[in-house]
Tab-separated table of C-alpha atoms and ligand atoms in Angstrom:
chain	number	residue	atom	x	y	z
A	1	MET	CA	129.044	65.577	136.214
A	2	SER	CA	127.759	68.245	133.876
A	3	GLU	CA	125.858	67.473	130.894
A	4	THR	CA	127.257	68.312	127.442
A	5	ALA	CA	124.662	70.805	126.215
A	6	PHE	CA	123.962	70.587	122.721
A	7	VAL	CA	122.462	73.644	120.324
A	8	SER	CA	119.417	73.246	118.152
A	9	THR	CA	119.401	72.556	114.593
A	10	ASP	CA	117.768	75.441	114.066
A	11	GLU	CA	120.549	77.723	116.012
A	12	THR	CA	122.974	76.093	113.901
A	13	ARG	CA	121.128	77.042	110.644
A	14	ARG	CA	120.444	80.919	111.944
A	15	LEU	CA	124.186	81.341	112.295
A	16	PHE	CA	125.157	79.791	109.042
A	17	SER	CA	122.385	81.641	107.158
A	18	ALA	CA	123.348	84.899	108.808
A	19	ALA	CA	127.377	84.040	108.092
A	20	MET	CA	126.250	83.099	104.693
A	21	SER	CA	124.783	86.578	103.880
A	22	GLU	CA	127.693	88.210	105.295
A	23	MET	CA	129.967	86.580	103.136
A	24	TYR	CA	127.669	87.326	99.745
A	25	ARG	CA	127.287	90.868	100.578
A	26	THR	CA	131.640	91.153	100.814
A	27	GLU	CA	131.650	89.215	97.598
A	28	VAL	CA	128.638	90.708	95.567
A	29	PRO	CA	128.174	94.372	96.625
A	30	GLN	CA	125.159	94.615	94.773
A	31	TYR	CA	123.589	91.815	97.206
A	32	GLY	CA	123.569	94.559	99.945
A	33	THR	CA	121.924	97.251	97.914
A	34	LEU	CA	119.299	94.475	96.839
A	35	MET	CA	118.958	93.801	100.268
A	36	GLN	CA	118.154	97.546	101.412
A	37	LEU	CA	115.785	97.992	98.582
A	38	VAL	CA	113.722	95.011	99.567
A	39	GLY	CA	113.659	95.855	103.389
A	40	GLU	CA	112.262	99.164	102.343
A	41	VAL	CA	109.917	97.716	99.974
A	42	ASN	CA	108.620	95.117	102.721
A	43	ARG	CA	108.385	97.925	105.541
A	44	ARG	CA	106.329	100.059	103.138
A	45	THR	CA	104.135	97.174	101.811
A	46	LEU	CA	103.148	96.429	105.826
A	47	ALA	CA	102.328	99.725	106.956
A	48	ALA	CA	99.922	100.220	103.653
A	49	ASP	CA	98.271	96.808	104.173
A	50	PRO	CA	97.314	96.159	107.865
A	51	ALA	CA	95.189	93.016	106.933
A	52	LEU	CA	98.630	91.423	105.221
A	53	ALA	CA	100.455	92.532	108.793
A	54	GLU	CA	98.300	90.452	110.648
A	55	ARG	CA	97.790	87.388	108.385
A	56	LEU	CA	101.265	87.216	108.728
A	57	SER	CA	101.971	87.982	112.047
A	58	ARG	CA	99.149	84.937	112.413
A	59	GLY	CA	101.581	82.665	110.822
A	60	GLY	CA	104.872	83.740	112.424
A	61	GLU	CA	106.058	85.128	109.273
A	62	ILE	CA	106.912	88.597	109.900
A	63	GLU	CA	109.766	87.682	112.670
A	64	ARG	CA	111.490	85.233	109.790
A	65	LEU	CA	110.957	87.688	107.197
A	66	SER	CA	114.083	89.802	107.384
A	67	ASP	CA	116.250	87.167	107.710
A	68	GLU	CA	114.656	85.080	105.029
A	69	ARG	CA	116.677	83.864	102.233
A	70	HIS	CA	117.344	81.214	99.664
A	71	GLY	CA	120.741	80.142	98.117
A	72	ALA	CA	121.709	77.822	95.250
A	73	ILE	CA	124.629	75.810	94.499
A	74	ARG	CA	125.701	73.258	91.606
A	75	LEU	CA	127.429	70.248	92.591
A	76	GLY	CA	129.757	68.046	90.462
A	77	THR	CA	129.498	64.369	91.670
A	78	ALA	CA	127.610	61.896	93.903
A	79	GLU	CA	129.830	62.033	96.425
A	80	GLU	CA	129.513	65.517	96.991
A	81	LEU	CA	125.906	65.589	96.712
A	82	ALA	CA	125.786	62.551	99.645
A	83	THR	CA	128.005	64.939	101.859
A	84	ILE	CA	126.350	67.965	101.208
A	85	ALA	CA	122.876	66.330	102.545
A	86	ARG	CA	124.871	65.391	105.835
A	87	LEU	CA	126.438	68.770	106.221
A	88	PHE	CA	122.693	70.552	105.756
A	89	ALA	CA	121.228	67.619	108.349
A	90	VAL	CA	123.807	69.394	110.879
A	91	MET	CA	121.429	72.587	109.904
A	92	GLY	CA	118.307	71.075	110.250
A	93	MET	CA	117.873	70.893	106.615
A	94	GLU	CA	116.328	67.791	104.486
A	95	PRO	CA	116.241	67.315	100.780
A	96	VAL	CA	112.777	68.354	99.467
A	97	GLY	CA	111.330	67.471	95.907
A	98	TYR	CA	113.243	66.690	92.614
A	99	TYR	CA	113.383	69.038	89.933
A	100	ASP	CA	114.666	68.065	86.704
A	101	LEU	CA	116.099	70.879	84.621
A	102	SER	CA	117.151	68.908	81.764
A	103	VAL	CA	113.272	69.606	80.396
A	104	ALA	CA	114.918	73.378	79.590
A	105	GLY	CA	117.885	72.210	78.226
A	106	ILE	CA	120.068	72.618	81.380
A	107	PRO	CA	122.117	69.614	82.310
A	108	VAL	CA	121.348	69.177	86.170
A	109	HIS	CA	118.775	67.397	88.534
A	110	SER	CA	118.148	69.167	91.316
A	111	THR	CA	116.565	69.021	95.033
A	112	ALA	CA	115.924	71.991	97.703
A	113	PHE	CA	117.598	71.497	101.311
A	114	ARG	CA	115.437	73.081	104.089
A	115	PRO	CA	113.758	72.466	107.387
A	116	VAL	CA	110.450	71.034	107.578
A	117	SER	CA	108.510	71.541	110.276
A	118	ASP	CA	106.065	74.112	111.058
A	119	ALA	CA	108.529	75.578	114.454
A	120	ALA	CA	111.881	75.120	112.583
A	121	LEU	CA	110.090	77.075	109.140
A	122	SER	CA	109.356	79.687	111.461
A	123	VAL	CA	112.767	80.024	113.183
A	124	ASN	CA	114.537	80.317	110.455
A	125	PRO	CA	113.349	79.182	106.713
A	126	PHE	CA	116.991	79.036	105.064
A	127	ARG	CA	116.945	76.733	102.015
A	128	VAL	CA	119.297	75.651	99.173
A	129	PHE	CA	118.858	74.782	95.994
A	130	THR	CA	121.120	72.096	95.270
A	131	SER	CA	121.850	70.746	91.674
A	132	LEU	CA	123.924	68.053	90.419
A	133	LEU	CA	125.909	68.033	86.970
A	134	ARG	CA	124.132	65.540	84.880
A	135	LEU	CA	127.622	64.401	82.840
A	136	ASP	CA	125.582	61.943	81.104
A	137	LEU	CA	123.726	64.650	78.976
A	138	LEU	CA	127.222	65.469	77.267
A	139	ASP	CA	127.411	64.462	73.707
A	140	ASP	CA	131.198	64.203	73.684
A	141	ALA	CA	132.171	60.844	75.855
A	142	GLY	CA	135.731	62.308	75.697
A	143	LEU	CA	134.910	65.492	77.236
A	144	ARG	CA	132.323	63.274	79.637
A	145	ASP	CA	135.434	61.072	81.195
A	146	GLU	CA	137.881	64.185	81.374
A	147	ALA	CA	135.457	66.479	83.999
A	148	ALA	CA	134.291	63.442	85.565
A	149	ALA	CA	138.399	62.678	86.047
A	150	ILE	CA	138.654	66.766	87.472
A	151	LEU	CA	135.965	66.283	89.525
A	152	ALA	CA	137.068	63.346	90.991
A	153	ARG	CA	140.406	65.116	91.916
A	154	ARG	CA	138.571	67.663	94.180
A	155	ARG	CA	138.196	67.946	97.697
A	156	ILE	CA	134.998	70.693	98.278
A	157	PHE	CA	134.898	70.090	101.920
A	158	THR	CA	137.549	70.975	104.661
A	159	ASP	CA	138.578	68.456	107.281
A	160	GLY	CA	137.282	70.438	109.884
A	161	ALA	CA	133.805	70.337	108.487
A	162	LEU	CA	134.228	66.714	107.805
A	163	ALA	CA	135.081	65.851	111.613
A	164	LEU	CA	132.435	68.203	112.914
A	165	ILE	CA	129.673	66.310	110.581
A	166	GLU	CA	130.876	62.960	111.841
A	167	ARG	CA	130.843	64.120	115.283
A	168	PHE	CA	126.945	65.358	115.132
A	169	GLU	CA	126.132	61.892	113.807
A	170	THR	CA	128.080	60.002	116.423
A	171	ALA	CA	127.204	62.453	119.395
A	172	GLY	CA	123.703	63.414	117.996
A	173	GLY	CA	124.592	67.031	118.142
A	174	LEU	CA	127.474	69.964	118.251
A	175	THR	CA	127.737	72.262	121.415
A	176	GLU	CA	127.942	76.136	120.864
A	177	GLY	CA	131.612	76.358	120.590
A	178	GLU	CA	131.213	73.277	117.971
A	179	ALA	CA	128.744	74.835	116.087
A	180	ARG	CA	130.556	78.060	115.674
A	181	THR	CA	133.437	76.540	114.422
A	182	PHE	CA	131.291	74.278	112.173
A	183	VAL	CA	129.367	76.919	110.366
A	184	ALA	CA	133.084	78.755	110.030
A	185	GLU	CA	134.187	75.560	108.511
A	186	ALA	CA	131.035	74.628	106.479
A	187	LEU	CA	130.839	78.153	104.905
A	188	GLU	CA	134.459	77.404	103.098
A	189	THR	CA	132.745	74.770	100.714
A	190	PHE	CA	130.634	77.619	99.601
A	191	ARG	CA	133.311	80.764	99.024
A	192	TRP	CA	134.275	81.881	95.803
A	193	HIS	CA	137.619	81.250	94.418
A	194	SER	CA	139.158	83.064	91.501
A	195	ASP	CA	141.525	80.497	90.740
A	196	ALA	CA	140.339	78.119	88.367
A	197	THR	CA	141.703	73.868	88.586
A	198	VAL	CA	141.901	74.188	84.856
A	199	ASP	CA	143.768	75.788	82.210
A	200	GLU	CA	142.173	78.092	79.633
A	201	GLU	CA	141.910	75.726	77.019
A	202	THR	CA	140.147	72.915	78.950
A	203	TYR	CA	137.731	75.538	80.400
A	204	ARG	CA	136.828	76.724	76.995
A	205	ARG	CA	136.223	73.371	75.682
A	206	LEU	CA	133.654	72.873	78.876
A	207	SER	CA	132.091	76.015	78.465
A	208	LYS	CA	131.460	75.070	74.803
A	209	ALA	CA	129.242	72.062	75.562
A	210	HIS	CA	127.518	73.873	78.265
A	211	ARG	CA	128.485	77.099	80.243
A	212	LEU	CA	127.184	75.107	83.527
A	213	VAL	CA	129.719	72.309	82.947
A	214	ALA	CA	132.375	75.044	82.712
A	215	ASP	CA	131.116	76.658	85.909
A	216	VAL	CA	130.944	73.285	87.896
A	217	VAL	CA	134.266	71.423	86.739
A	218	SER	CA	136.483	74.354	86.711
A	219	PHE	CA	136.974	75.360	90.180
A	220	LYS	CA	137.637	74.330	93.553
A	221	GLY	CA	134.291	74.346	95.138
A	222	PRO	CA	130.478	74.720	94.455
A	223	HIS	CA	130.596	78.505	95.122
A	224	ILE	CA	127.138	79.936	96.546
A	225	ASN	CA	125.888	81.610	93.070
A	226	HIS	CA	123.147	84.198	94.139
A	227	LEU	CA	121.305	84.783	98.053
A	228	THR	CA	117.354	85.514	97.728
A	229	PRO	CA	115.452	87.346	99.848
A	230	ARG	CA	111.796	87.572	100.164
A	231	THR	CA	110.389	90.810	99.280
A	232	LEU	CA	106.483	90.778	100.049
A	233	ASP	CA	105.894	93.121	96.966
A	234	ILE	CA	107.920	91.911	93.964
A	235	GLU	CA	106.890	94.699	91.114
A	236	ALA	CA	108.087	97.307	93.668
A	237	VAL	CA	111.467	95.689	93.775
A	238	GLN	CA	111.596	94.798	90.049
A	239	GLN	CA	110.653	98.458	89.277
A	240	GLY	CA	113.004	99.789	91.768
A	241	MET	CA	115.998	98.094	90.895
A	242	PRO	CA	117.544	100.249	87.947
A	243	ALA	CA	117.333	103.260	90.179
A	244	HIS	CA	119.752	101.605	92.512
A	245	GLY	CA	121.888	100.892	89.311
A	246	ILE	CA	120.630	97.116	89.001
A	247	ALA	CA	119.343	95.507	85.745
A	248	PRO	CA	116.635	92.756	86.337
A	249	LYS	CA	115.778	90.215	84.156
A	250	ALA	CA	113.167	90.707	81.588
A	251	VAL	CA	110.392	88.718	83.055
A	252	ILE	CA	108.948	87.700	86.398
A	253	GLU	CA	109.207	83.839	86.645
A	254	GLY	CA	105.851	82.373	87.649
A	255	PRO	CA	102.515	83.446	88.108
A	256	PRO	CA	101.115	86.873	87.268
A	257	GLU	CA	100.262	89.399	90.138
A	258	ARG	CA	97.085	88.727	91.760
A	259	ASP	CA	95.291	89.876	94.737
A	260	CYS	CA	96.203	86.359	96.806
A	261	PRO	CA	99.870	85.519	95.486
A	262	ILE	CA	100.285	81.787	94.894
A	263	LEU	CA	103.697	79.974	94.911
A	264	LEU	CA	106.178	81.637	94.234
A	265	ARG	CA	107.113	84.917	91.705
A	266	GLN	CA	110.942	85.318	91.013
A	267	THR	CA	113.151	87.643	89.266
A	268	SER	CA	117.179	87.850	88.930
A	269	PHE	CA	119.826	90.550	87.969
A	270	LYS	CA	122.189	89.296	85.559
A	271	ALA	CA	125.395	87.730	86.607
A	272	LEU	CA	128.630	89.481	87.309
A	273	GLU	CA	131.985	89.196	84.934
A	274	GLU	CA	134.408	88.424	87.522
A	275	PRO	CA	138.035	87.715	86.869
A	276	VAL	CA	139.409	84.150	87.270
A	277	ARG	CA	143.117	83.075	86.798
A	278	PHE	CA	143.682	79.553	84.773
A	279	ALA	CA	145.791	76.434	85.803
A	280	GLY	CA	148.834	75.813	83.635
A	281	ASP	CA	152.121	77.337	82.468
A	282	GLY	CA	151.780	81.038	82.229
A	283	ALA	CA	148.644	81.621	84.341
A	284	ARG	CA	146.409	83.194	81.877
A	285	THR	CA	143.915	85.304	83.064
A	286	GLY	CA	139.889	86.064	81.932
A	287	THR	CA	136.622	86.085	83.191
A	288	HIS	CA	133.739	83.860	84.394
A	289	THR	CA	129.904	84.684	85.069
A	290	ALA	CA	128.576	82.926	87.939
A	291	ARG	CA	127.089	84.873	90.768
A	292	PHE	CA	124.059	86.739	90.824
A	293	GLY	CA	121.126	88.314	92.710
A	294	GLU	CA	117.560	87.100	92.830
A	295	ILE	CA	114.616	88.388	94.743
A	296	GLU	CA	111.281	86.338	95.306
A	297	GLN	CA	107.934	86.718	96.386
A	298	ARG	CA	106.384	83.988	97.924
A	299	GLY	CA	102.269	82.933	98.233
A	300	ALA	CA	100.230	79.788	98.942
A	301	ALA	CA	101.312	76.470	98.599
A	302	LEU	CA	98.633	74.645	96.358
A	303	THR	CA	96.904	71.364	96.209
A	304	PRO	CA	97.574	68.972	93.710
A	305	LYS	CA	94.577	70.170	91.865
A	306	GLY	CA	95.956	74.126	92.355
A	307	ARG	CA	99.008	73.016	90.854
A	308	ALA	CA	97.826	70.907	88.340
A	309	LEU	CA	95.548	74.316	86.953
A	310	TYR	CA	98.637	76.297	87.296
A	311	ASP	CA	101.043	74.027	85.271
A	312	GLU	CA	97.869	73.944	82.621
A	313	LEU	CA	97.806	77.563	82.484
A	314	LEU	CA	101.212	78.549	82.177
A	315	SER	CA	102.441	76.237	79.733
A	316	ASP	CA	99.641	77.901	77.713
A	317	VAL	CA	101.010	80.815	78.236
A	318	ARG	CA	104.601	79.739	76.920
A	319	GLY	CA	102.975	78.150	74.167
A	320	ALA	CA	100.982	81.257	72.886
A	321	ALA	CA	104.115	83.517	73.839
A	322	THR	CA	107.895	83.439	73.624
A	323	VAL	CA	110.402	85.732	75.092
A	324	GLY	CA	113.492	86.265	72.934
A	325	ALA	CA	117.258	86.357	74.080
A	326	SER	CA	117.113	89.990	74.556
A	327	GLY	CA	113.707	89.994	76.321
A	328	THR	CA	111.850	90.628	73.146
A	329	GLY	CA	107.943	89.638	73.749
A	330	ALA	CA	108.493	90.406	77.588
A	331	GLY	CA	105.421	92.373	77.380
A	332	ASP	CA	103.281	90.334	75.143
A	333	TYR	CA	104.139	87.180	77.893
A	334	ASP	CA	103.063	89.362	80.660
A	335	ALA	CA	99.610	90.031	78.873
A	336	ALA	CA	99.490	86.433	78.081
A	337	LEU	CA	100.134	85.474	81.787
A	338	ARG	CA	97.655	87.902	82.855
A	339	GLU	CA	95.085	86.794	80.513
A	340	ARG	CA	95.267	82.912	81.026
A	341	PHE	CA	95.378	82.896	84.646
A	342	ARG	CA	92.174	84.890	84.398
A	343	ARG	CA	91.055	81.499	85.029
A	344	PHE	CA	92.337	80.631	88.511
A	345	PRO	CA	90.139	82.070	91.181
A	346	ASP	CA	91.499	85.448	92.995
A	347	ASP	CA	90.208	84.924	96.273
A	348	TRP	CA	90.923	83.141	99.549
A	349	ALA	CA	87.600	81.461	100.165
A	350	THR	CA	86.967	80.241	96.458
A	351	MET	CA	90.516	78.825	96.487
A	352	ARG	CA	89.276	76.978	99.804
A	353	ARG	CA	86.179	76.120	98.917
A	354	GLU	CA	87.312	74.693	95.358
A	355	GLY	CA	90.589	72.874	97.000
A	356	LEU	CA	93.270	74.716	95.215
A	357	ALA	CA	95.492	75.672	98.357
A	358	PHE	CA	96.887	74.624	101.541
A	359	PHE	CA	95.355	76.658	104.875
A	360	ARG	CA	96.301	76.289	108.128
A	361	TYR	CA	93.101	76.761	110.898
A	362	ALA	CA	93.110	78.540	114.148
A	363	PRO	CA	90.247	79.075	116.541
A	364	THR	CA	88.883	82.609	117.088
A	365	THR	CA	88.005	84.188	120.165
A	366	ALA	CA	84.511	84.032	118.913
A	367	GLY	CA	85.320	80.506	118.059
A	368	LEU	CA	86.137	79.559	121.518
A	369	ASP	CA	83.301	81.084	123.307
A	370	ALA	CA	80.736	79.473	120.651
A	371	ALA	CA	82.368	76.009	121.800
A	372	ALA	CA	82.033	76.799	125.492
A	373	ALA	CA	78.407	77.472	124.903
A	374	GLY	CA	77.989	74.446	122.779
A	375	ARG	CA	77.271	76.386	119.431
A	376	ALA	CA	80.367	75.111	117.866
A	377	SER	CA	80.026	73.216	114.186
A	378	ALA	CA	81.790	70.251	113.785
A	379	ASP	CA	81.994	71.205	109.774
A	380	LEU	CA	85.048	72.867	109.120
A	381	GLY	CA	83.411	75.205	106.058
A	382	ALA	CA	80.666	75.940	108.583
A	383	LEU	CA	83.385	77.133	111.155
A	384	VAL	CA	85.337	79.169	108.940
A	385	ALA	CA	81.876	80.714	107.573
A	386	ALA	CA	80.688	81.337	110.854
A	387	GLY	CA	83.776	83.471	111.940
A	388	HIS	CA	84.618	80.640	114.414
A	389	ALA	CA	88.326	79.091	112.900
A	390	SER	CA	90.513	81.446	110.855
A	391	ALA	CA	92.193	79.800	107.630
A	392	ASP	CA	95.217	81.452	106.303
A	393	PRO	CA	97.045	80.186	103.250
A	394	ILE	CA	100.211	78.047	103.861
A	395	VAL	CA	103.068	79.752	102.639
A	396	TYR	CA	105.054	77.453	99.537
A	397	GLU	CA	108.371	76.921	100.795
A	398	ASP	CA	109.764	75.623	97.631
A	399	PHE	CA	110.707	75.894	94.231
A	400	LEU	CA	109.106	75.602	90.461
A	401	PRO	CA	111.125	73.823	88.163
A	402	VAL	CA	109.904	75.980	85.090
A	403	SER	CA	110.753	78.917	86.977
A	404	ALA	CA	114.456	77.701	88.025
A	405	ALA	CA	115.168	76.907	84.166
A	406	GLY	CA	114.575	80.781	83.716
A	407	ILE	CA	116.738	82.049	86.288
A	408	PHE	CA	119.397	79.642	84.983
A	409	GLN	CA	118.979	80.752	81.531
A	410	SER	CA	119.158	84.279	82.573
A	411	ASN	CA	122.157	84.011	84.465
A	412	LEU	CA	123.863	82.082	81.576
A	413	GLY	CA	123.312	85.280	79.907
A	414	THR	CA	119.891	84.533	77.873
A	415	ASP	CA	116.715	85.586	78.890
A	416	ALA	CA	115.525	83.113	75.892
A	417	GLN	CA	113.045	80.974	76.990
A	418	SER	CA	113.149	77.064	76.239
A	419	ASN	CA	110.750	74.295	76.235
A	420	ALA	CA	111.975	71.298	75.145
A	421	GLY	CA	114.939	68.526	76.242
A	422	SER	CA	115.338	65.071	77.866
A	423	SER	CA	113.980	63.472	80.925
A	424	GLY	CA	114.840	63.797	84.568
A	425	ASN	CA	116.152	60.619	86.094
A	426	ARG	CA	114.839	60.968	89.868
A	427	GLY	CA	116.161	57.660	90.675
A	428	ALA	CA	119.660	58.253	89.817
A	429	PHE	CA	119.487	61.597	91.692
A	430	GLU	CA	118.391	59.336	94.922
A	431	ALA	CA	120.876	57.047	94.332
A	432	ALA	CA	123.753	59.918	94.809
A	433	LEU	CA	122.117	61.538	97.393
A	434	GLY	CA	121.729	58.339	99.630
A	435	ARG	CA	118.398	58.665	100.257
A	436	GLY	CA	114.852	59.488	99.023
A	437	VAL	CA	113.772	63.260	98.622
A	438	LEU	CA	111.015	64.387	100.556
A	439	ASP	CA	107.690	64.864	99.098
A	440	GLU	CA	106.494	68.767	99.310
A	441	THR	CA	102.906	68.261	98.510
A	442	ALA	CA	102.763	65.391	101.546
A	443	LEU	CA	104.285	68.319	103.824
A	444	TYR	CA	101.633	70.657	103.231
A	445	ALA	CA	98.950	68.443	103.624
A	446	GLN	CA	100.279	67.054	107.068
A	447	ALA	CA	100.805	70.891	107.970
A	448	GLU	CA	97.153	71.503	107.529
A	449	ALA	CA	96.156	68.078	108.931
A	450	ARG	CA	97.743	69.508	111.935
A	451	SER	CA	96.209	72.600	112.373
A	452	ILE	CA	92.633	70.865	111.824
A	453	ASP	CA	93.866	68.540	114.947
A	454	ALA	CA	94.690	71.217	116.981
A	455	LEU	CA	91.470	73.423	115.799
A	456	ARG	CA	89.219	70.415	116.987
A	457	GLN	CA	91.082	70.012	120.482
A	458	ALA	CA	91.173	73.427	121.342
A	459	LEU	CA	87.212	73.704	120.516
A	460	ALA	CA	86.651	70.684	122.847
A	461	ALA	CA	88.510	71.867	125.443
A	462	ALA	CA	86.497	74.847	125.439
A	463	ARG	CA	83.292	73.248	125.472
A	464	THR	CA	84.933	70.857	128.384
A	465	ARG	CA	85.977	73.679	130.407
A	466	ALA	CA	82.530	75.408	130.393
A	467	ALA	CA	81.010	71.930	131.025
B	1	OOG	C1	119.436	77.566	90.760
B	1	OOG	C2	118.557	78.483	89.738
B	1	OOG	C3	117.199	78.107	90.365
B	1	OOG	C4	115.529	79.313	91.789
B	1	OOG	O1	114.802	80.126	92.596
B	1	OOG	O2	114.681	78.876	91.253
B	1	OOG	C5	117.010	78.912	91.386
B	1	OOG	C6	121.025	78.041	89.981
B	1	OOG	O3	121.419	79.067	89.110
B	1	OOG	O4	121.912	77.028	90.001
B	1	OOG	O5	117.953	79.090	92.388
B	2	NI	NI1	116.866	80.959	93.551
């Protein structure tokens, strides 16, 4: 009897990420243009900076770079969120982090589904920023009930996708054929539908409450609203966008340009105006702006101490300079950002010594030789100082709430920054999800600790072999 061979969840995710990219390229041609631009900039950056190329190659990041992307969707109900968690689990993706966007006046809260182990991340780090609409933040109780009733009627998953999720859960995996069918079925949930499920009058009322409410409630499914490639030089891509006929938002979100990149810098181009057909008599047509493009540059994951410093400096900047709806004040904002962030050390050695970022350690050849000769220190700092261990920053795999708010705003048609609003409700989000979200800081701390264990074991083994 032959055993059923299951494909790995990493392979299913890789297939899905490629299929999604293919679909989005057809739906939003500018995405293809941006991918090309990012590819060129990345090649140029690596050629000009051999040290960067070497560091990324050590961390397994070069191979994953051209396939690396994240997408975003917005869901309407608790049931949709709980089911999407099961769908992403088939691809080895788990919910990491809680993002409260209500602080910026956006009626959603979110998590990021992504792979979490070192090995899975290096196969394909595909992530999906997933938001859940918070109807509780709408003032109009009548509209709230109406929206909830509309959402309760829709089915965003195909029967085929649901059947294969169940099959995965009961059998413990999918065969290759099943995985391919699953990818095709799952893709349907993310597809754009130009037929609205509501009539024009309802669409207008939802839109008036918040444009995001109309985007979530009026359609058959949670269309993927952007797909973001990772660049190694976001300034170069931002500058290159207009020449390719793409208009970027006014400011790059996140930290300023630095020698040692931290966290995440992001910029996006404006949402497309797409034709839609409303339901109801007369089938009127109109337009809806939902889908846009974004690029990002990823840097080092910060420790709680580093993150606190980042948050403090960013909130200082936002207190001092505000960007207006049409991008006014963007120059002042950039200048204030650069100025305030001088307080954040910009060399890896200092950032490591001061405990601002997470690092991955590995023995060097010199380190193994020294260990064999009984000359390797037991102290981590001393090992690095002696060149006996390498210390590479761990890449930040997550998102930033203030940046995400800026991306939401920009794609709702304004560059205006907003700082005030209501508060989050993590308990309600996790109840809807049916589980807790993972703590991103703990994941980075574990990755660092694992690398230190492996380093110590490798040095001890070298010593034993020599003895
Ligand atoms: C998600 C916006 C957030 C990011 O990269 O921070 C985001 C959305 O517009 O649905 O994708
Ligand atoms: Ni994004």
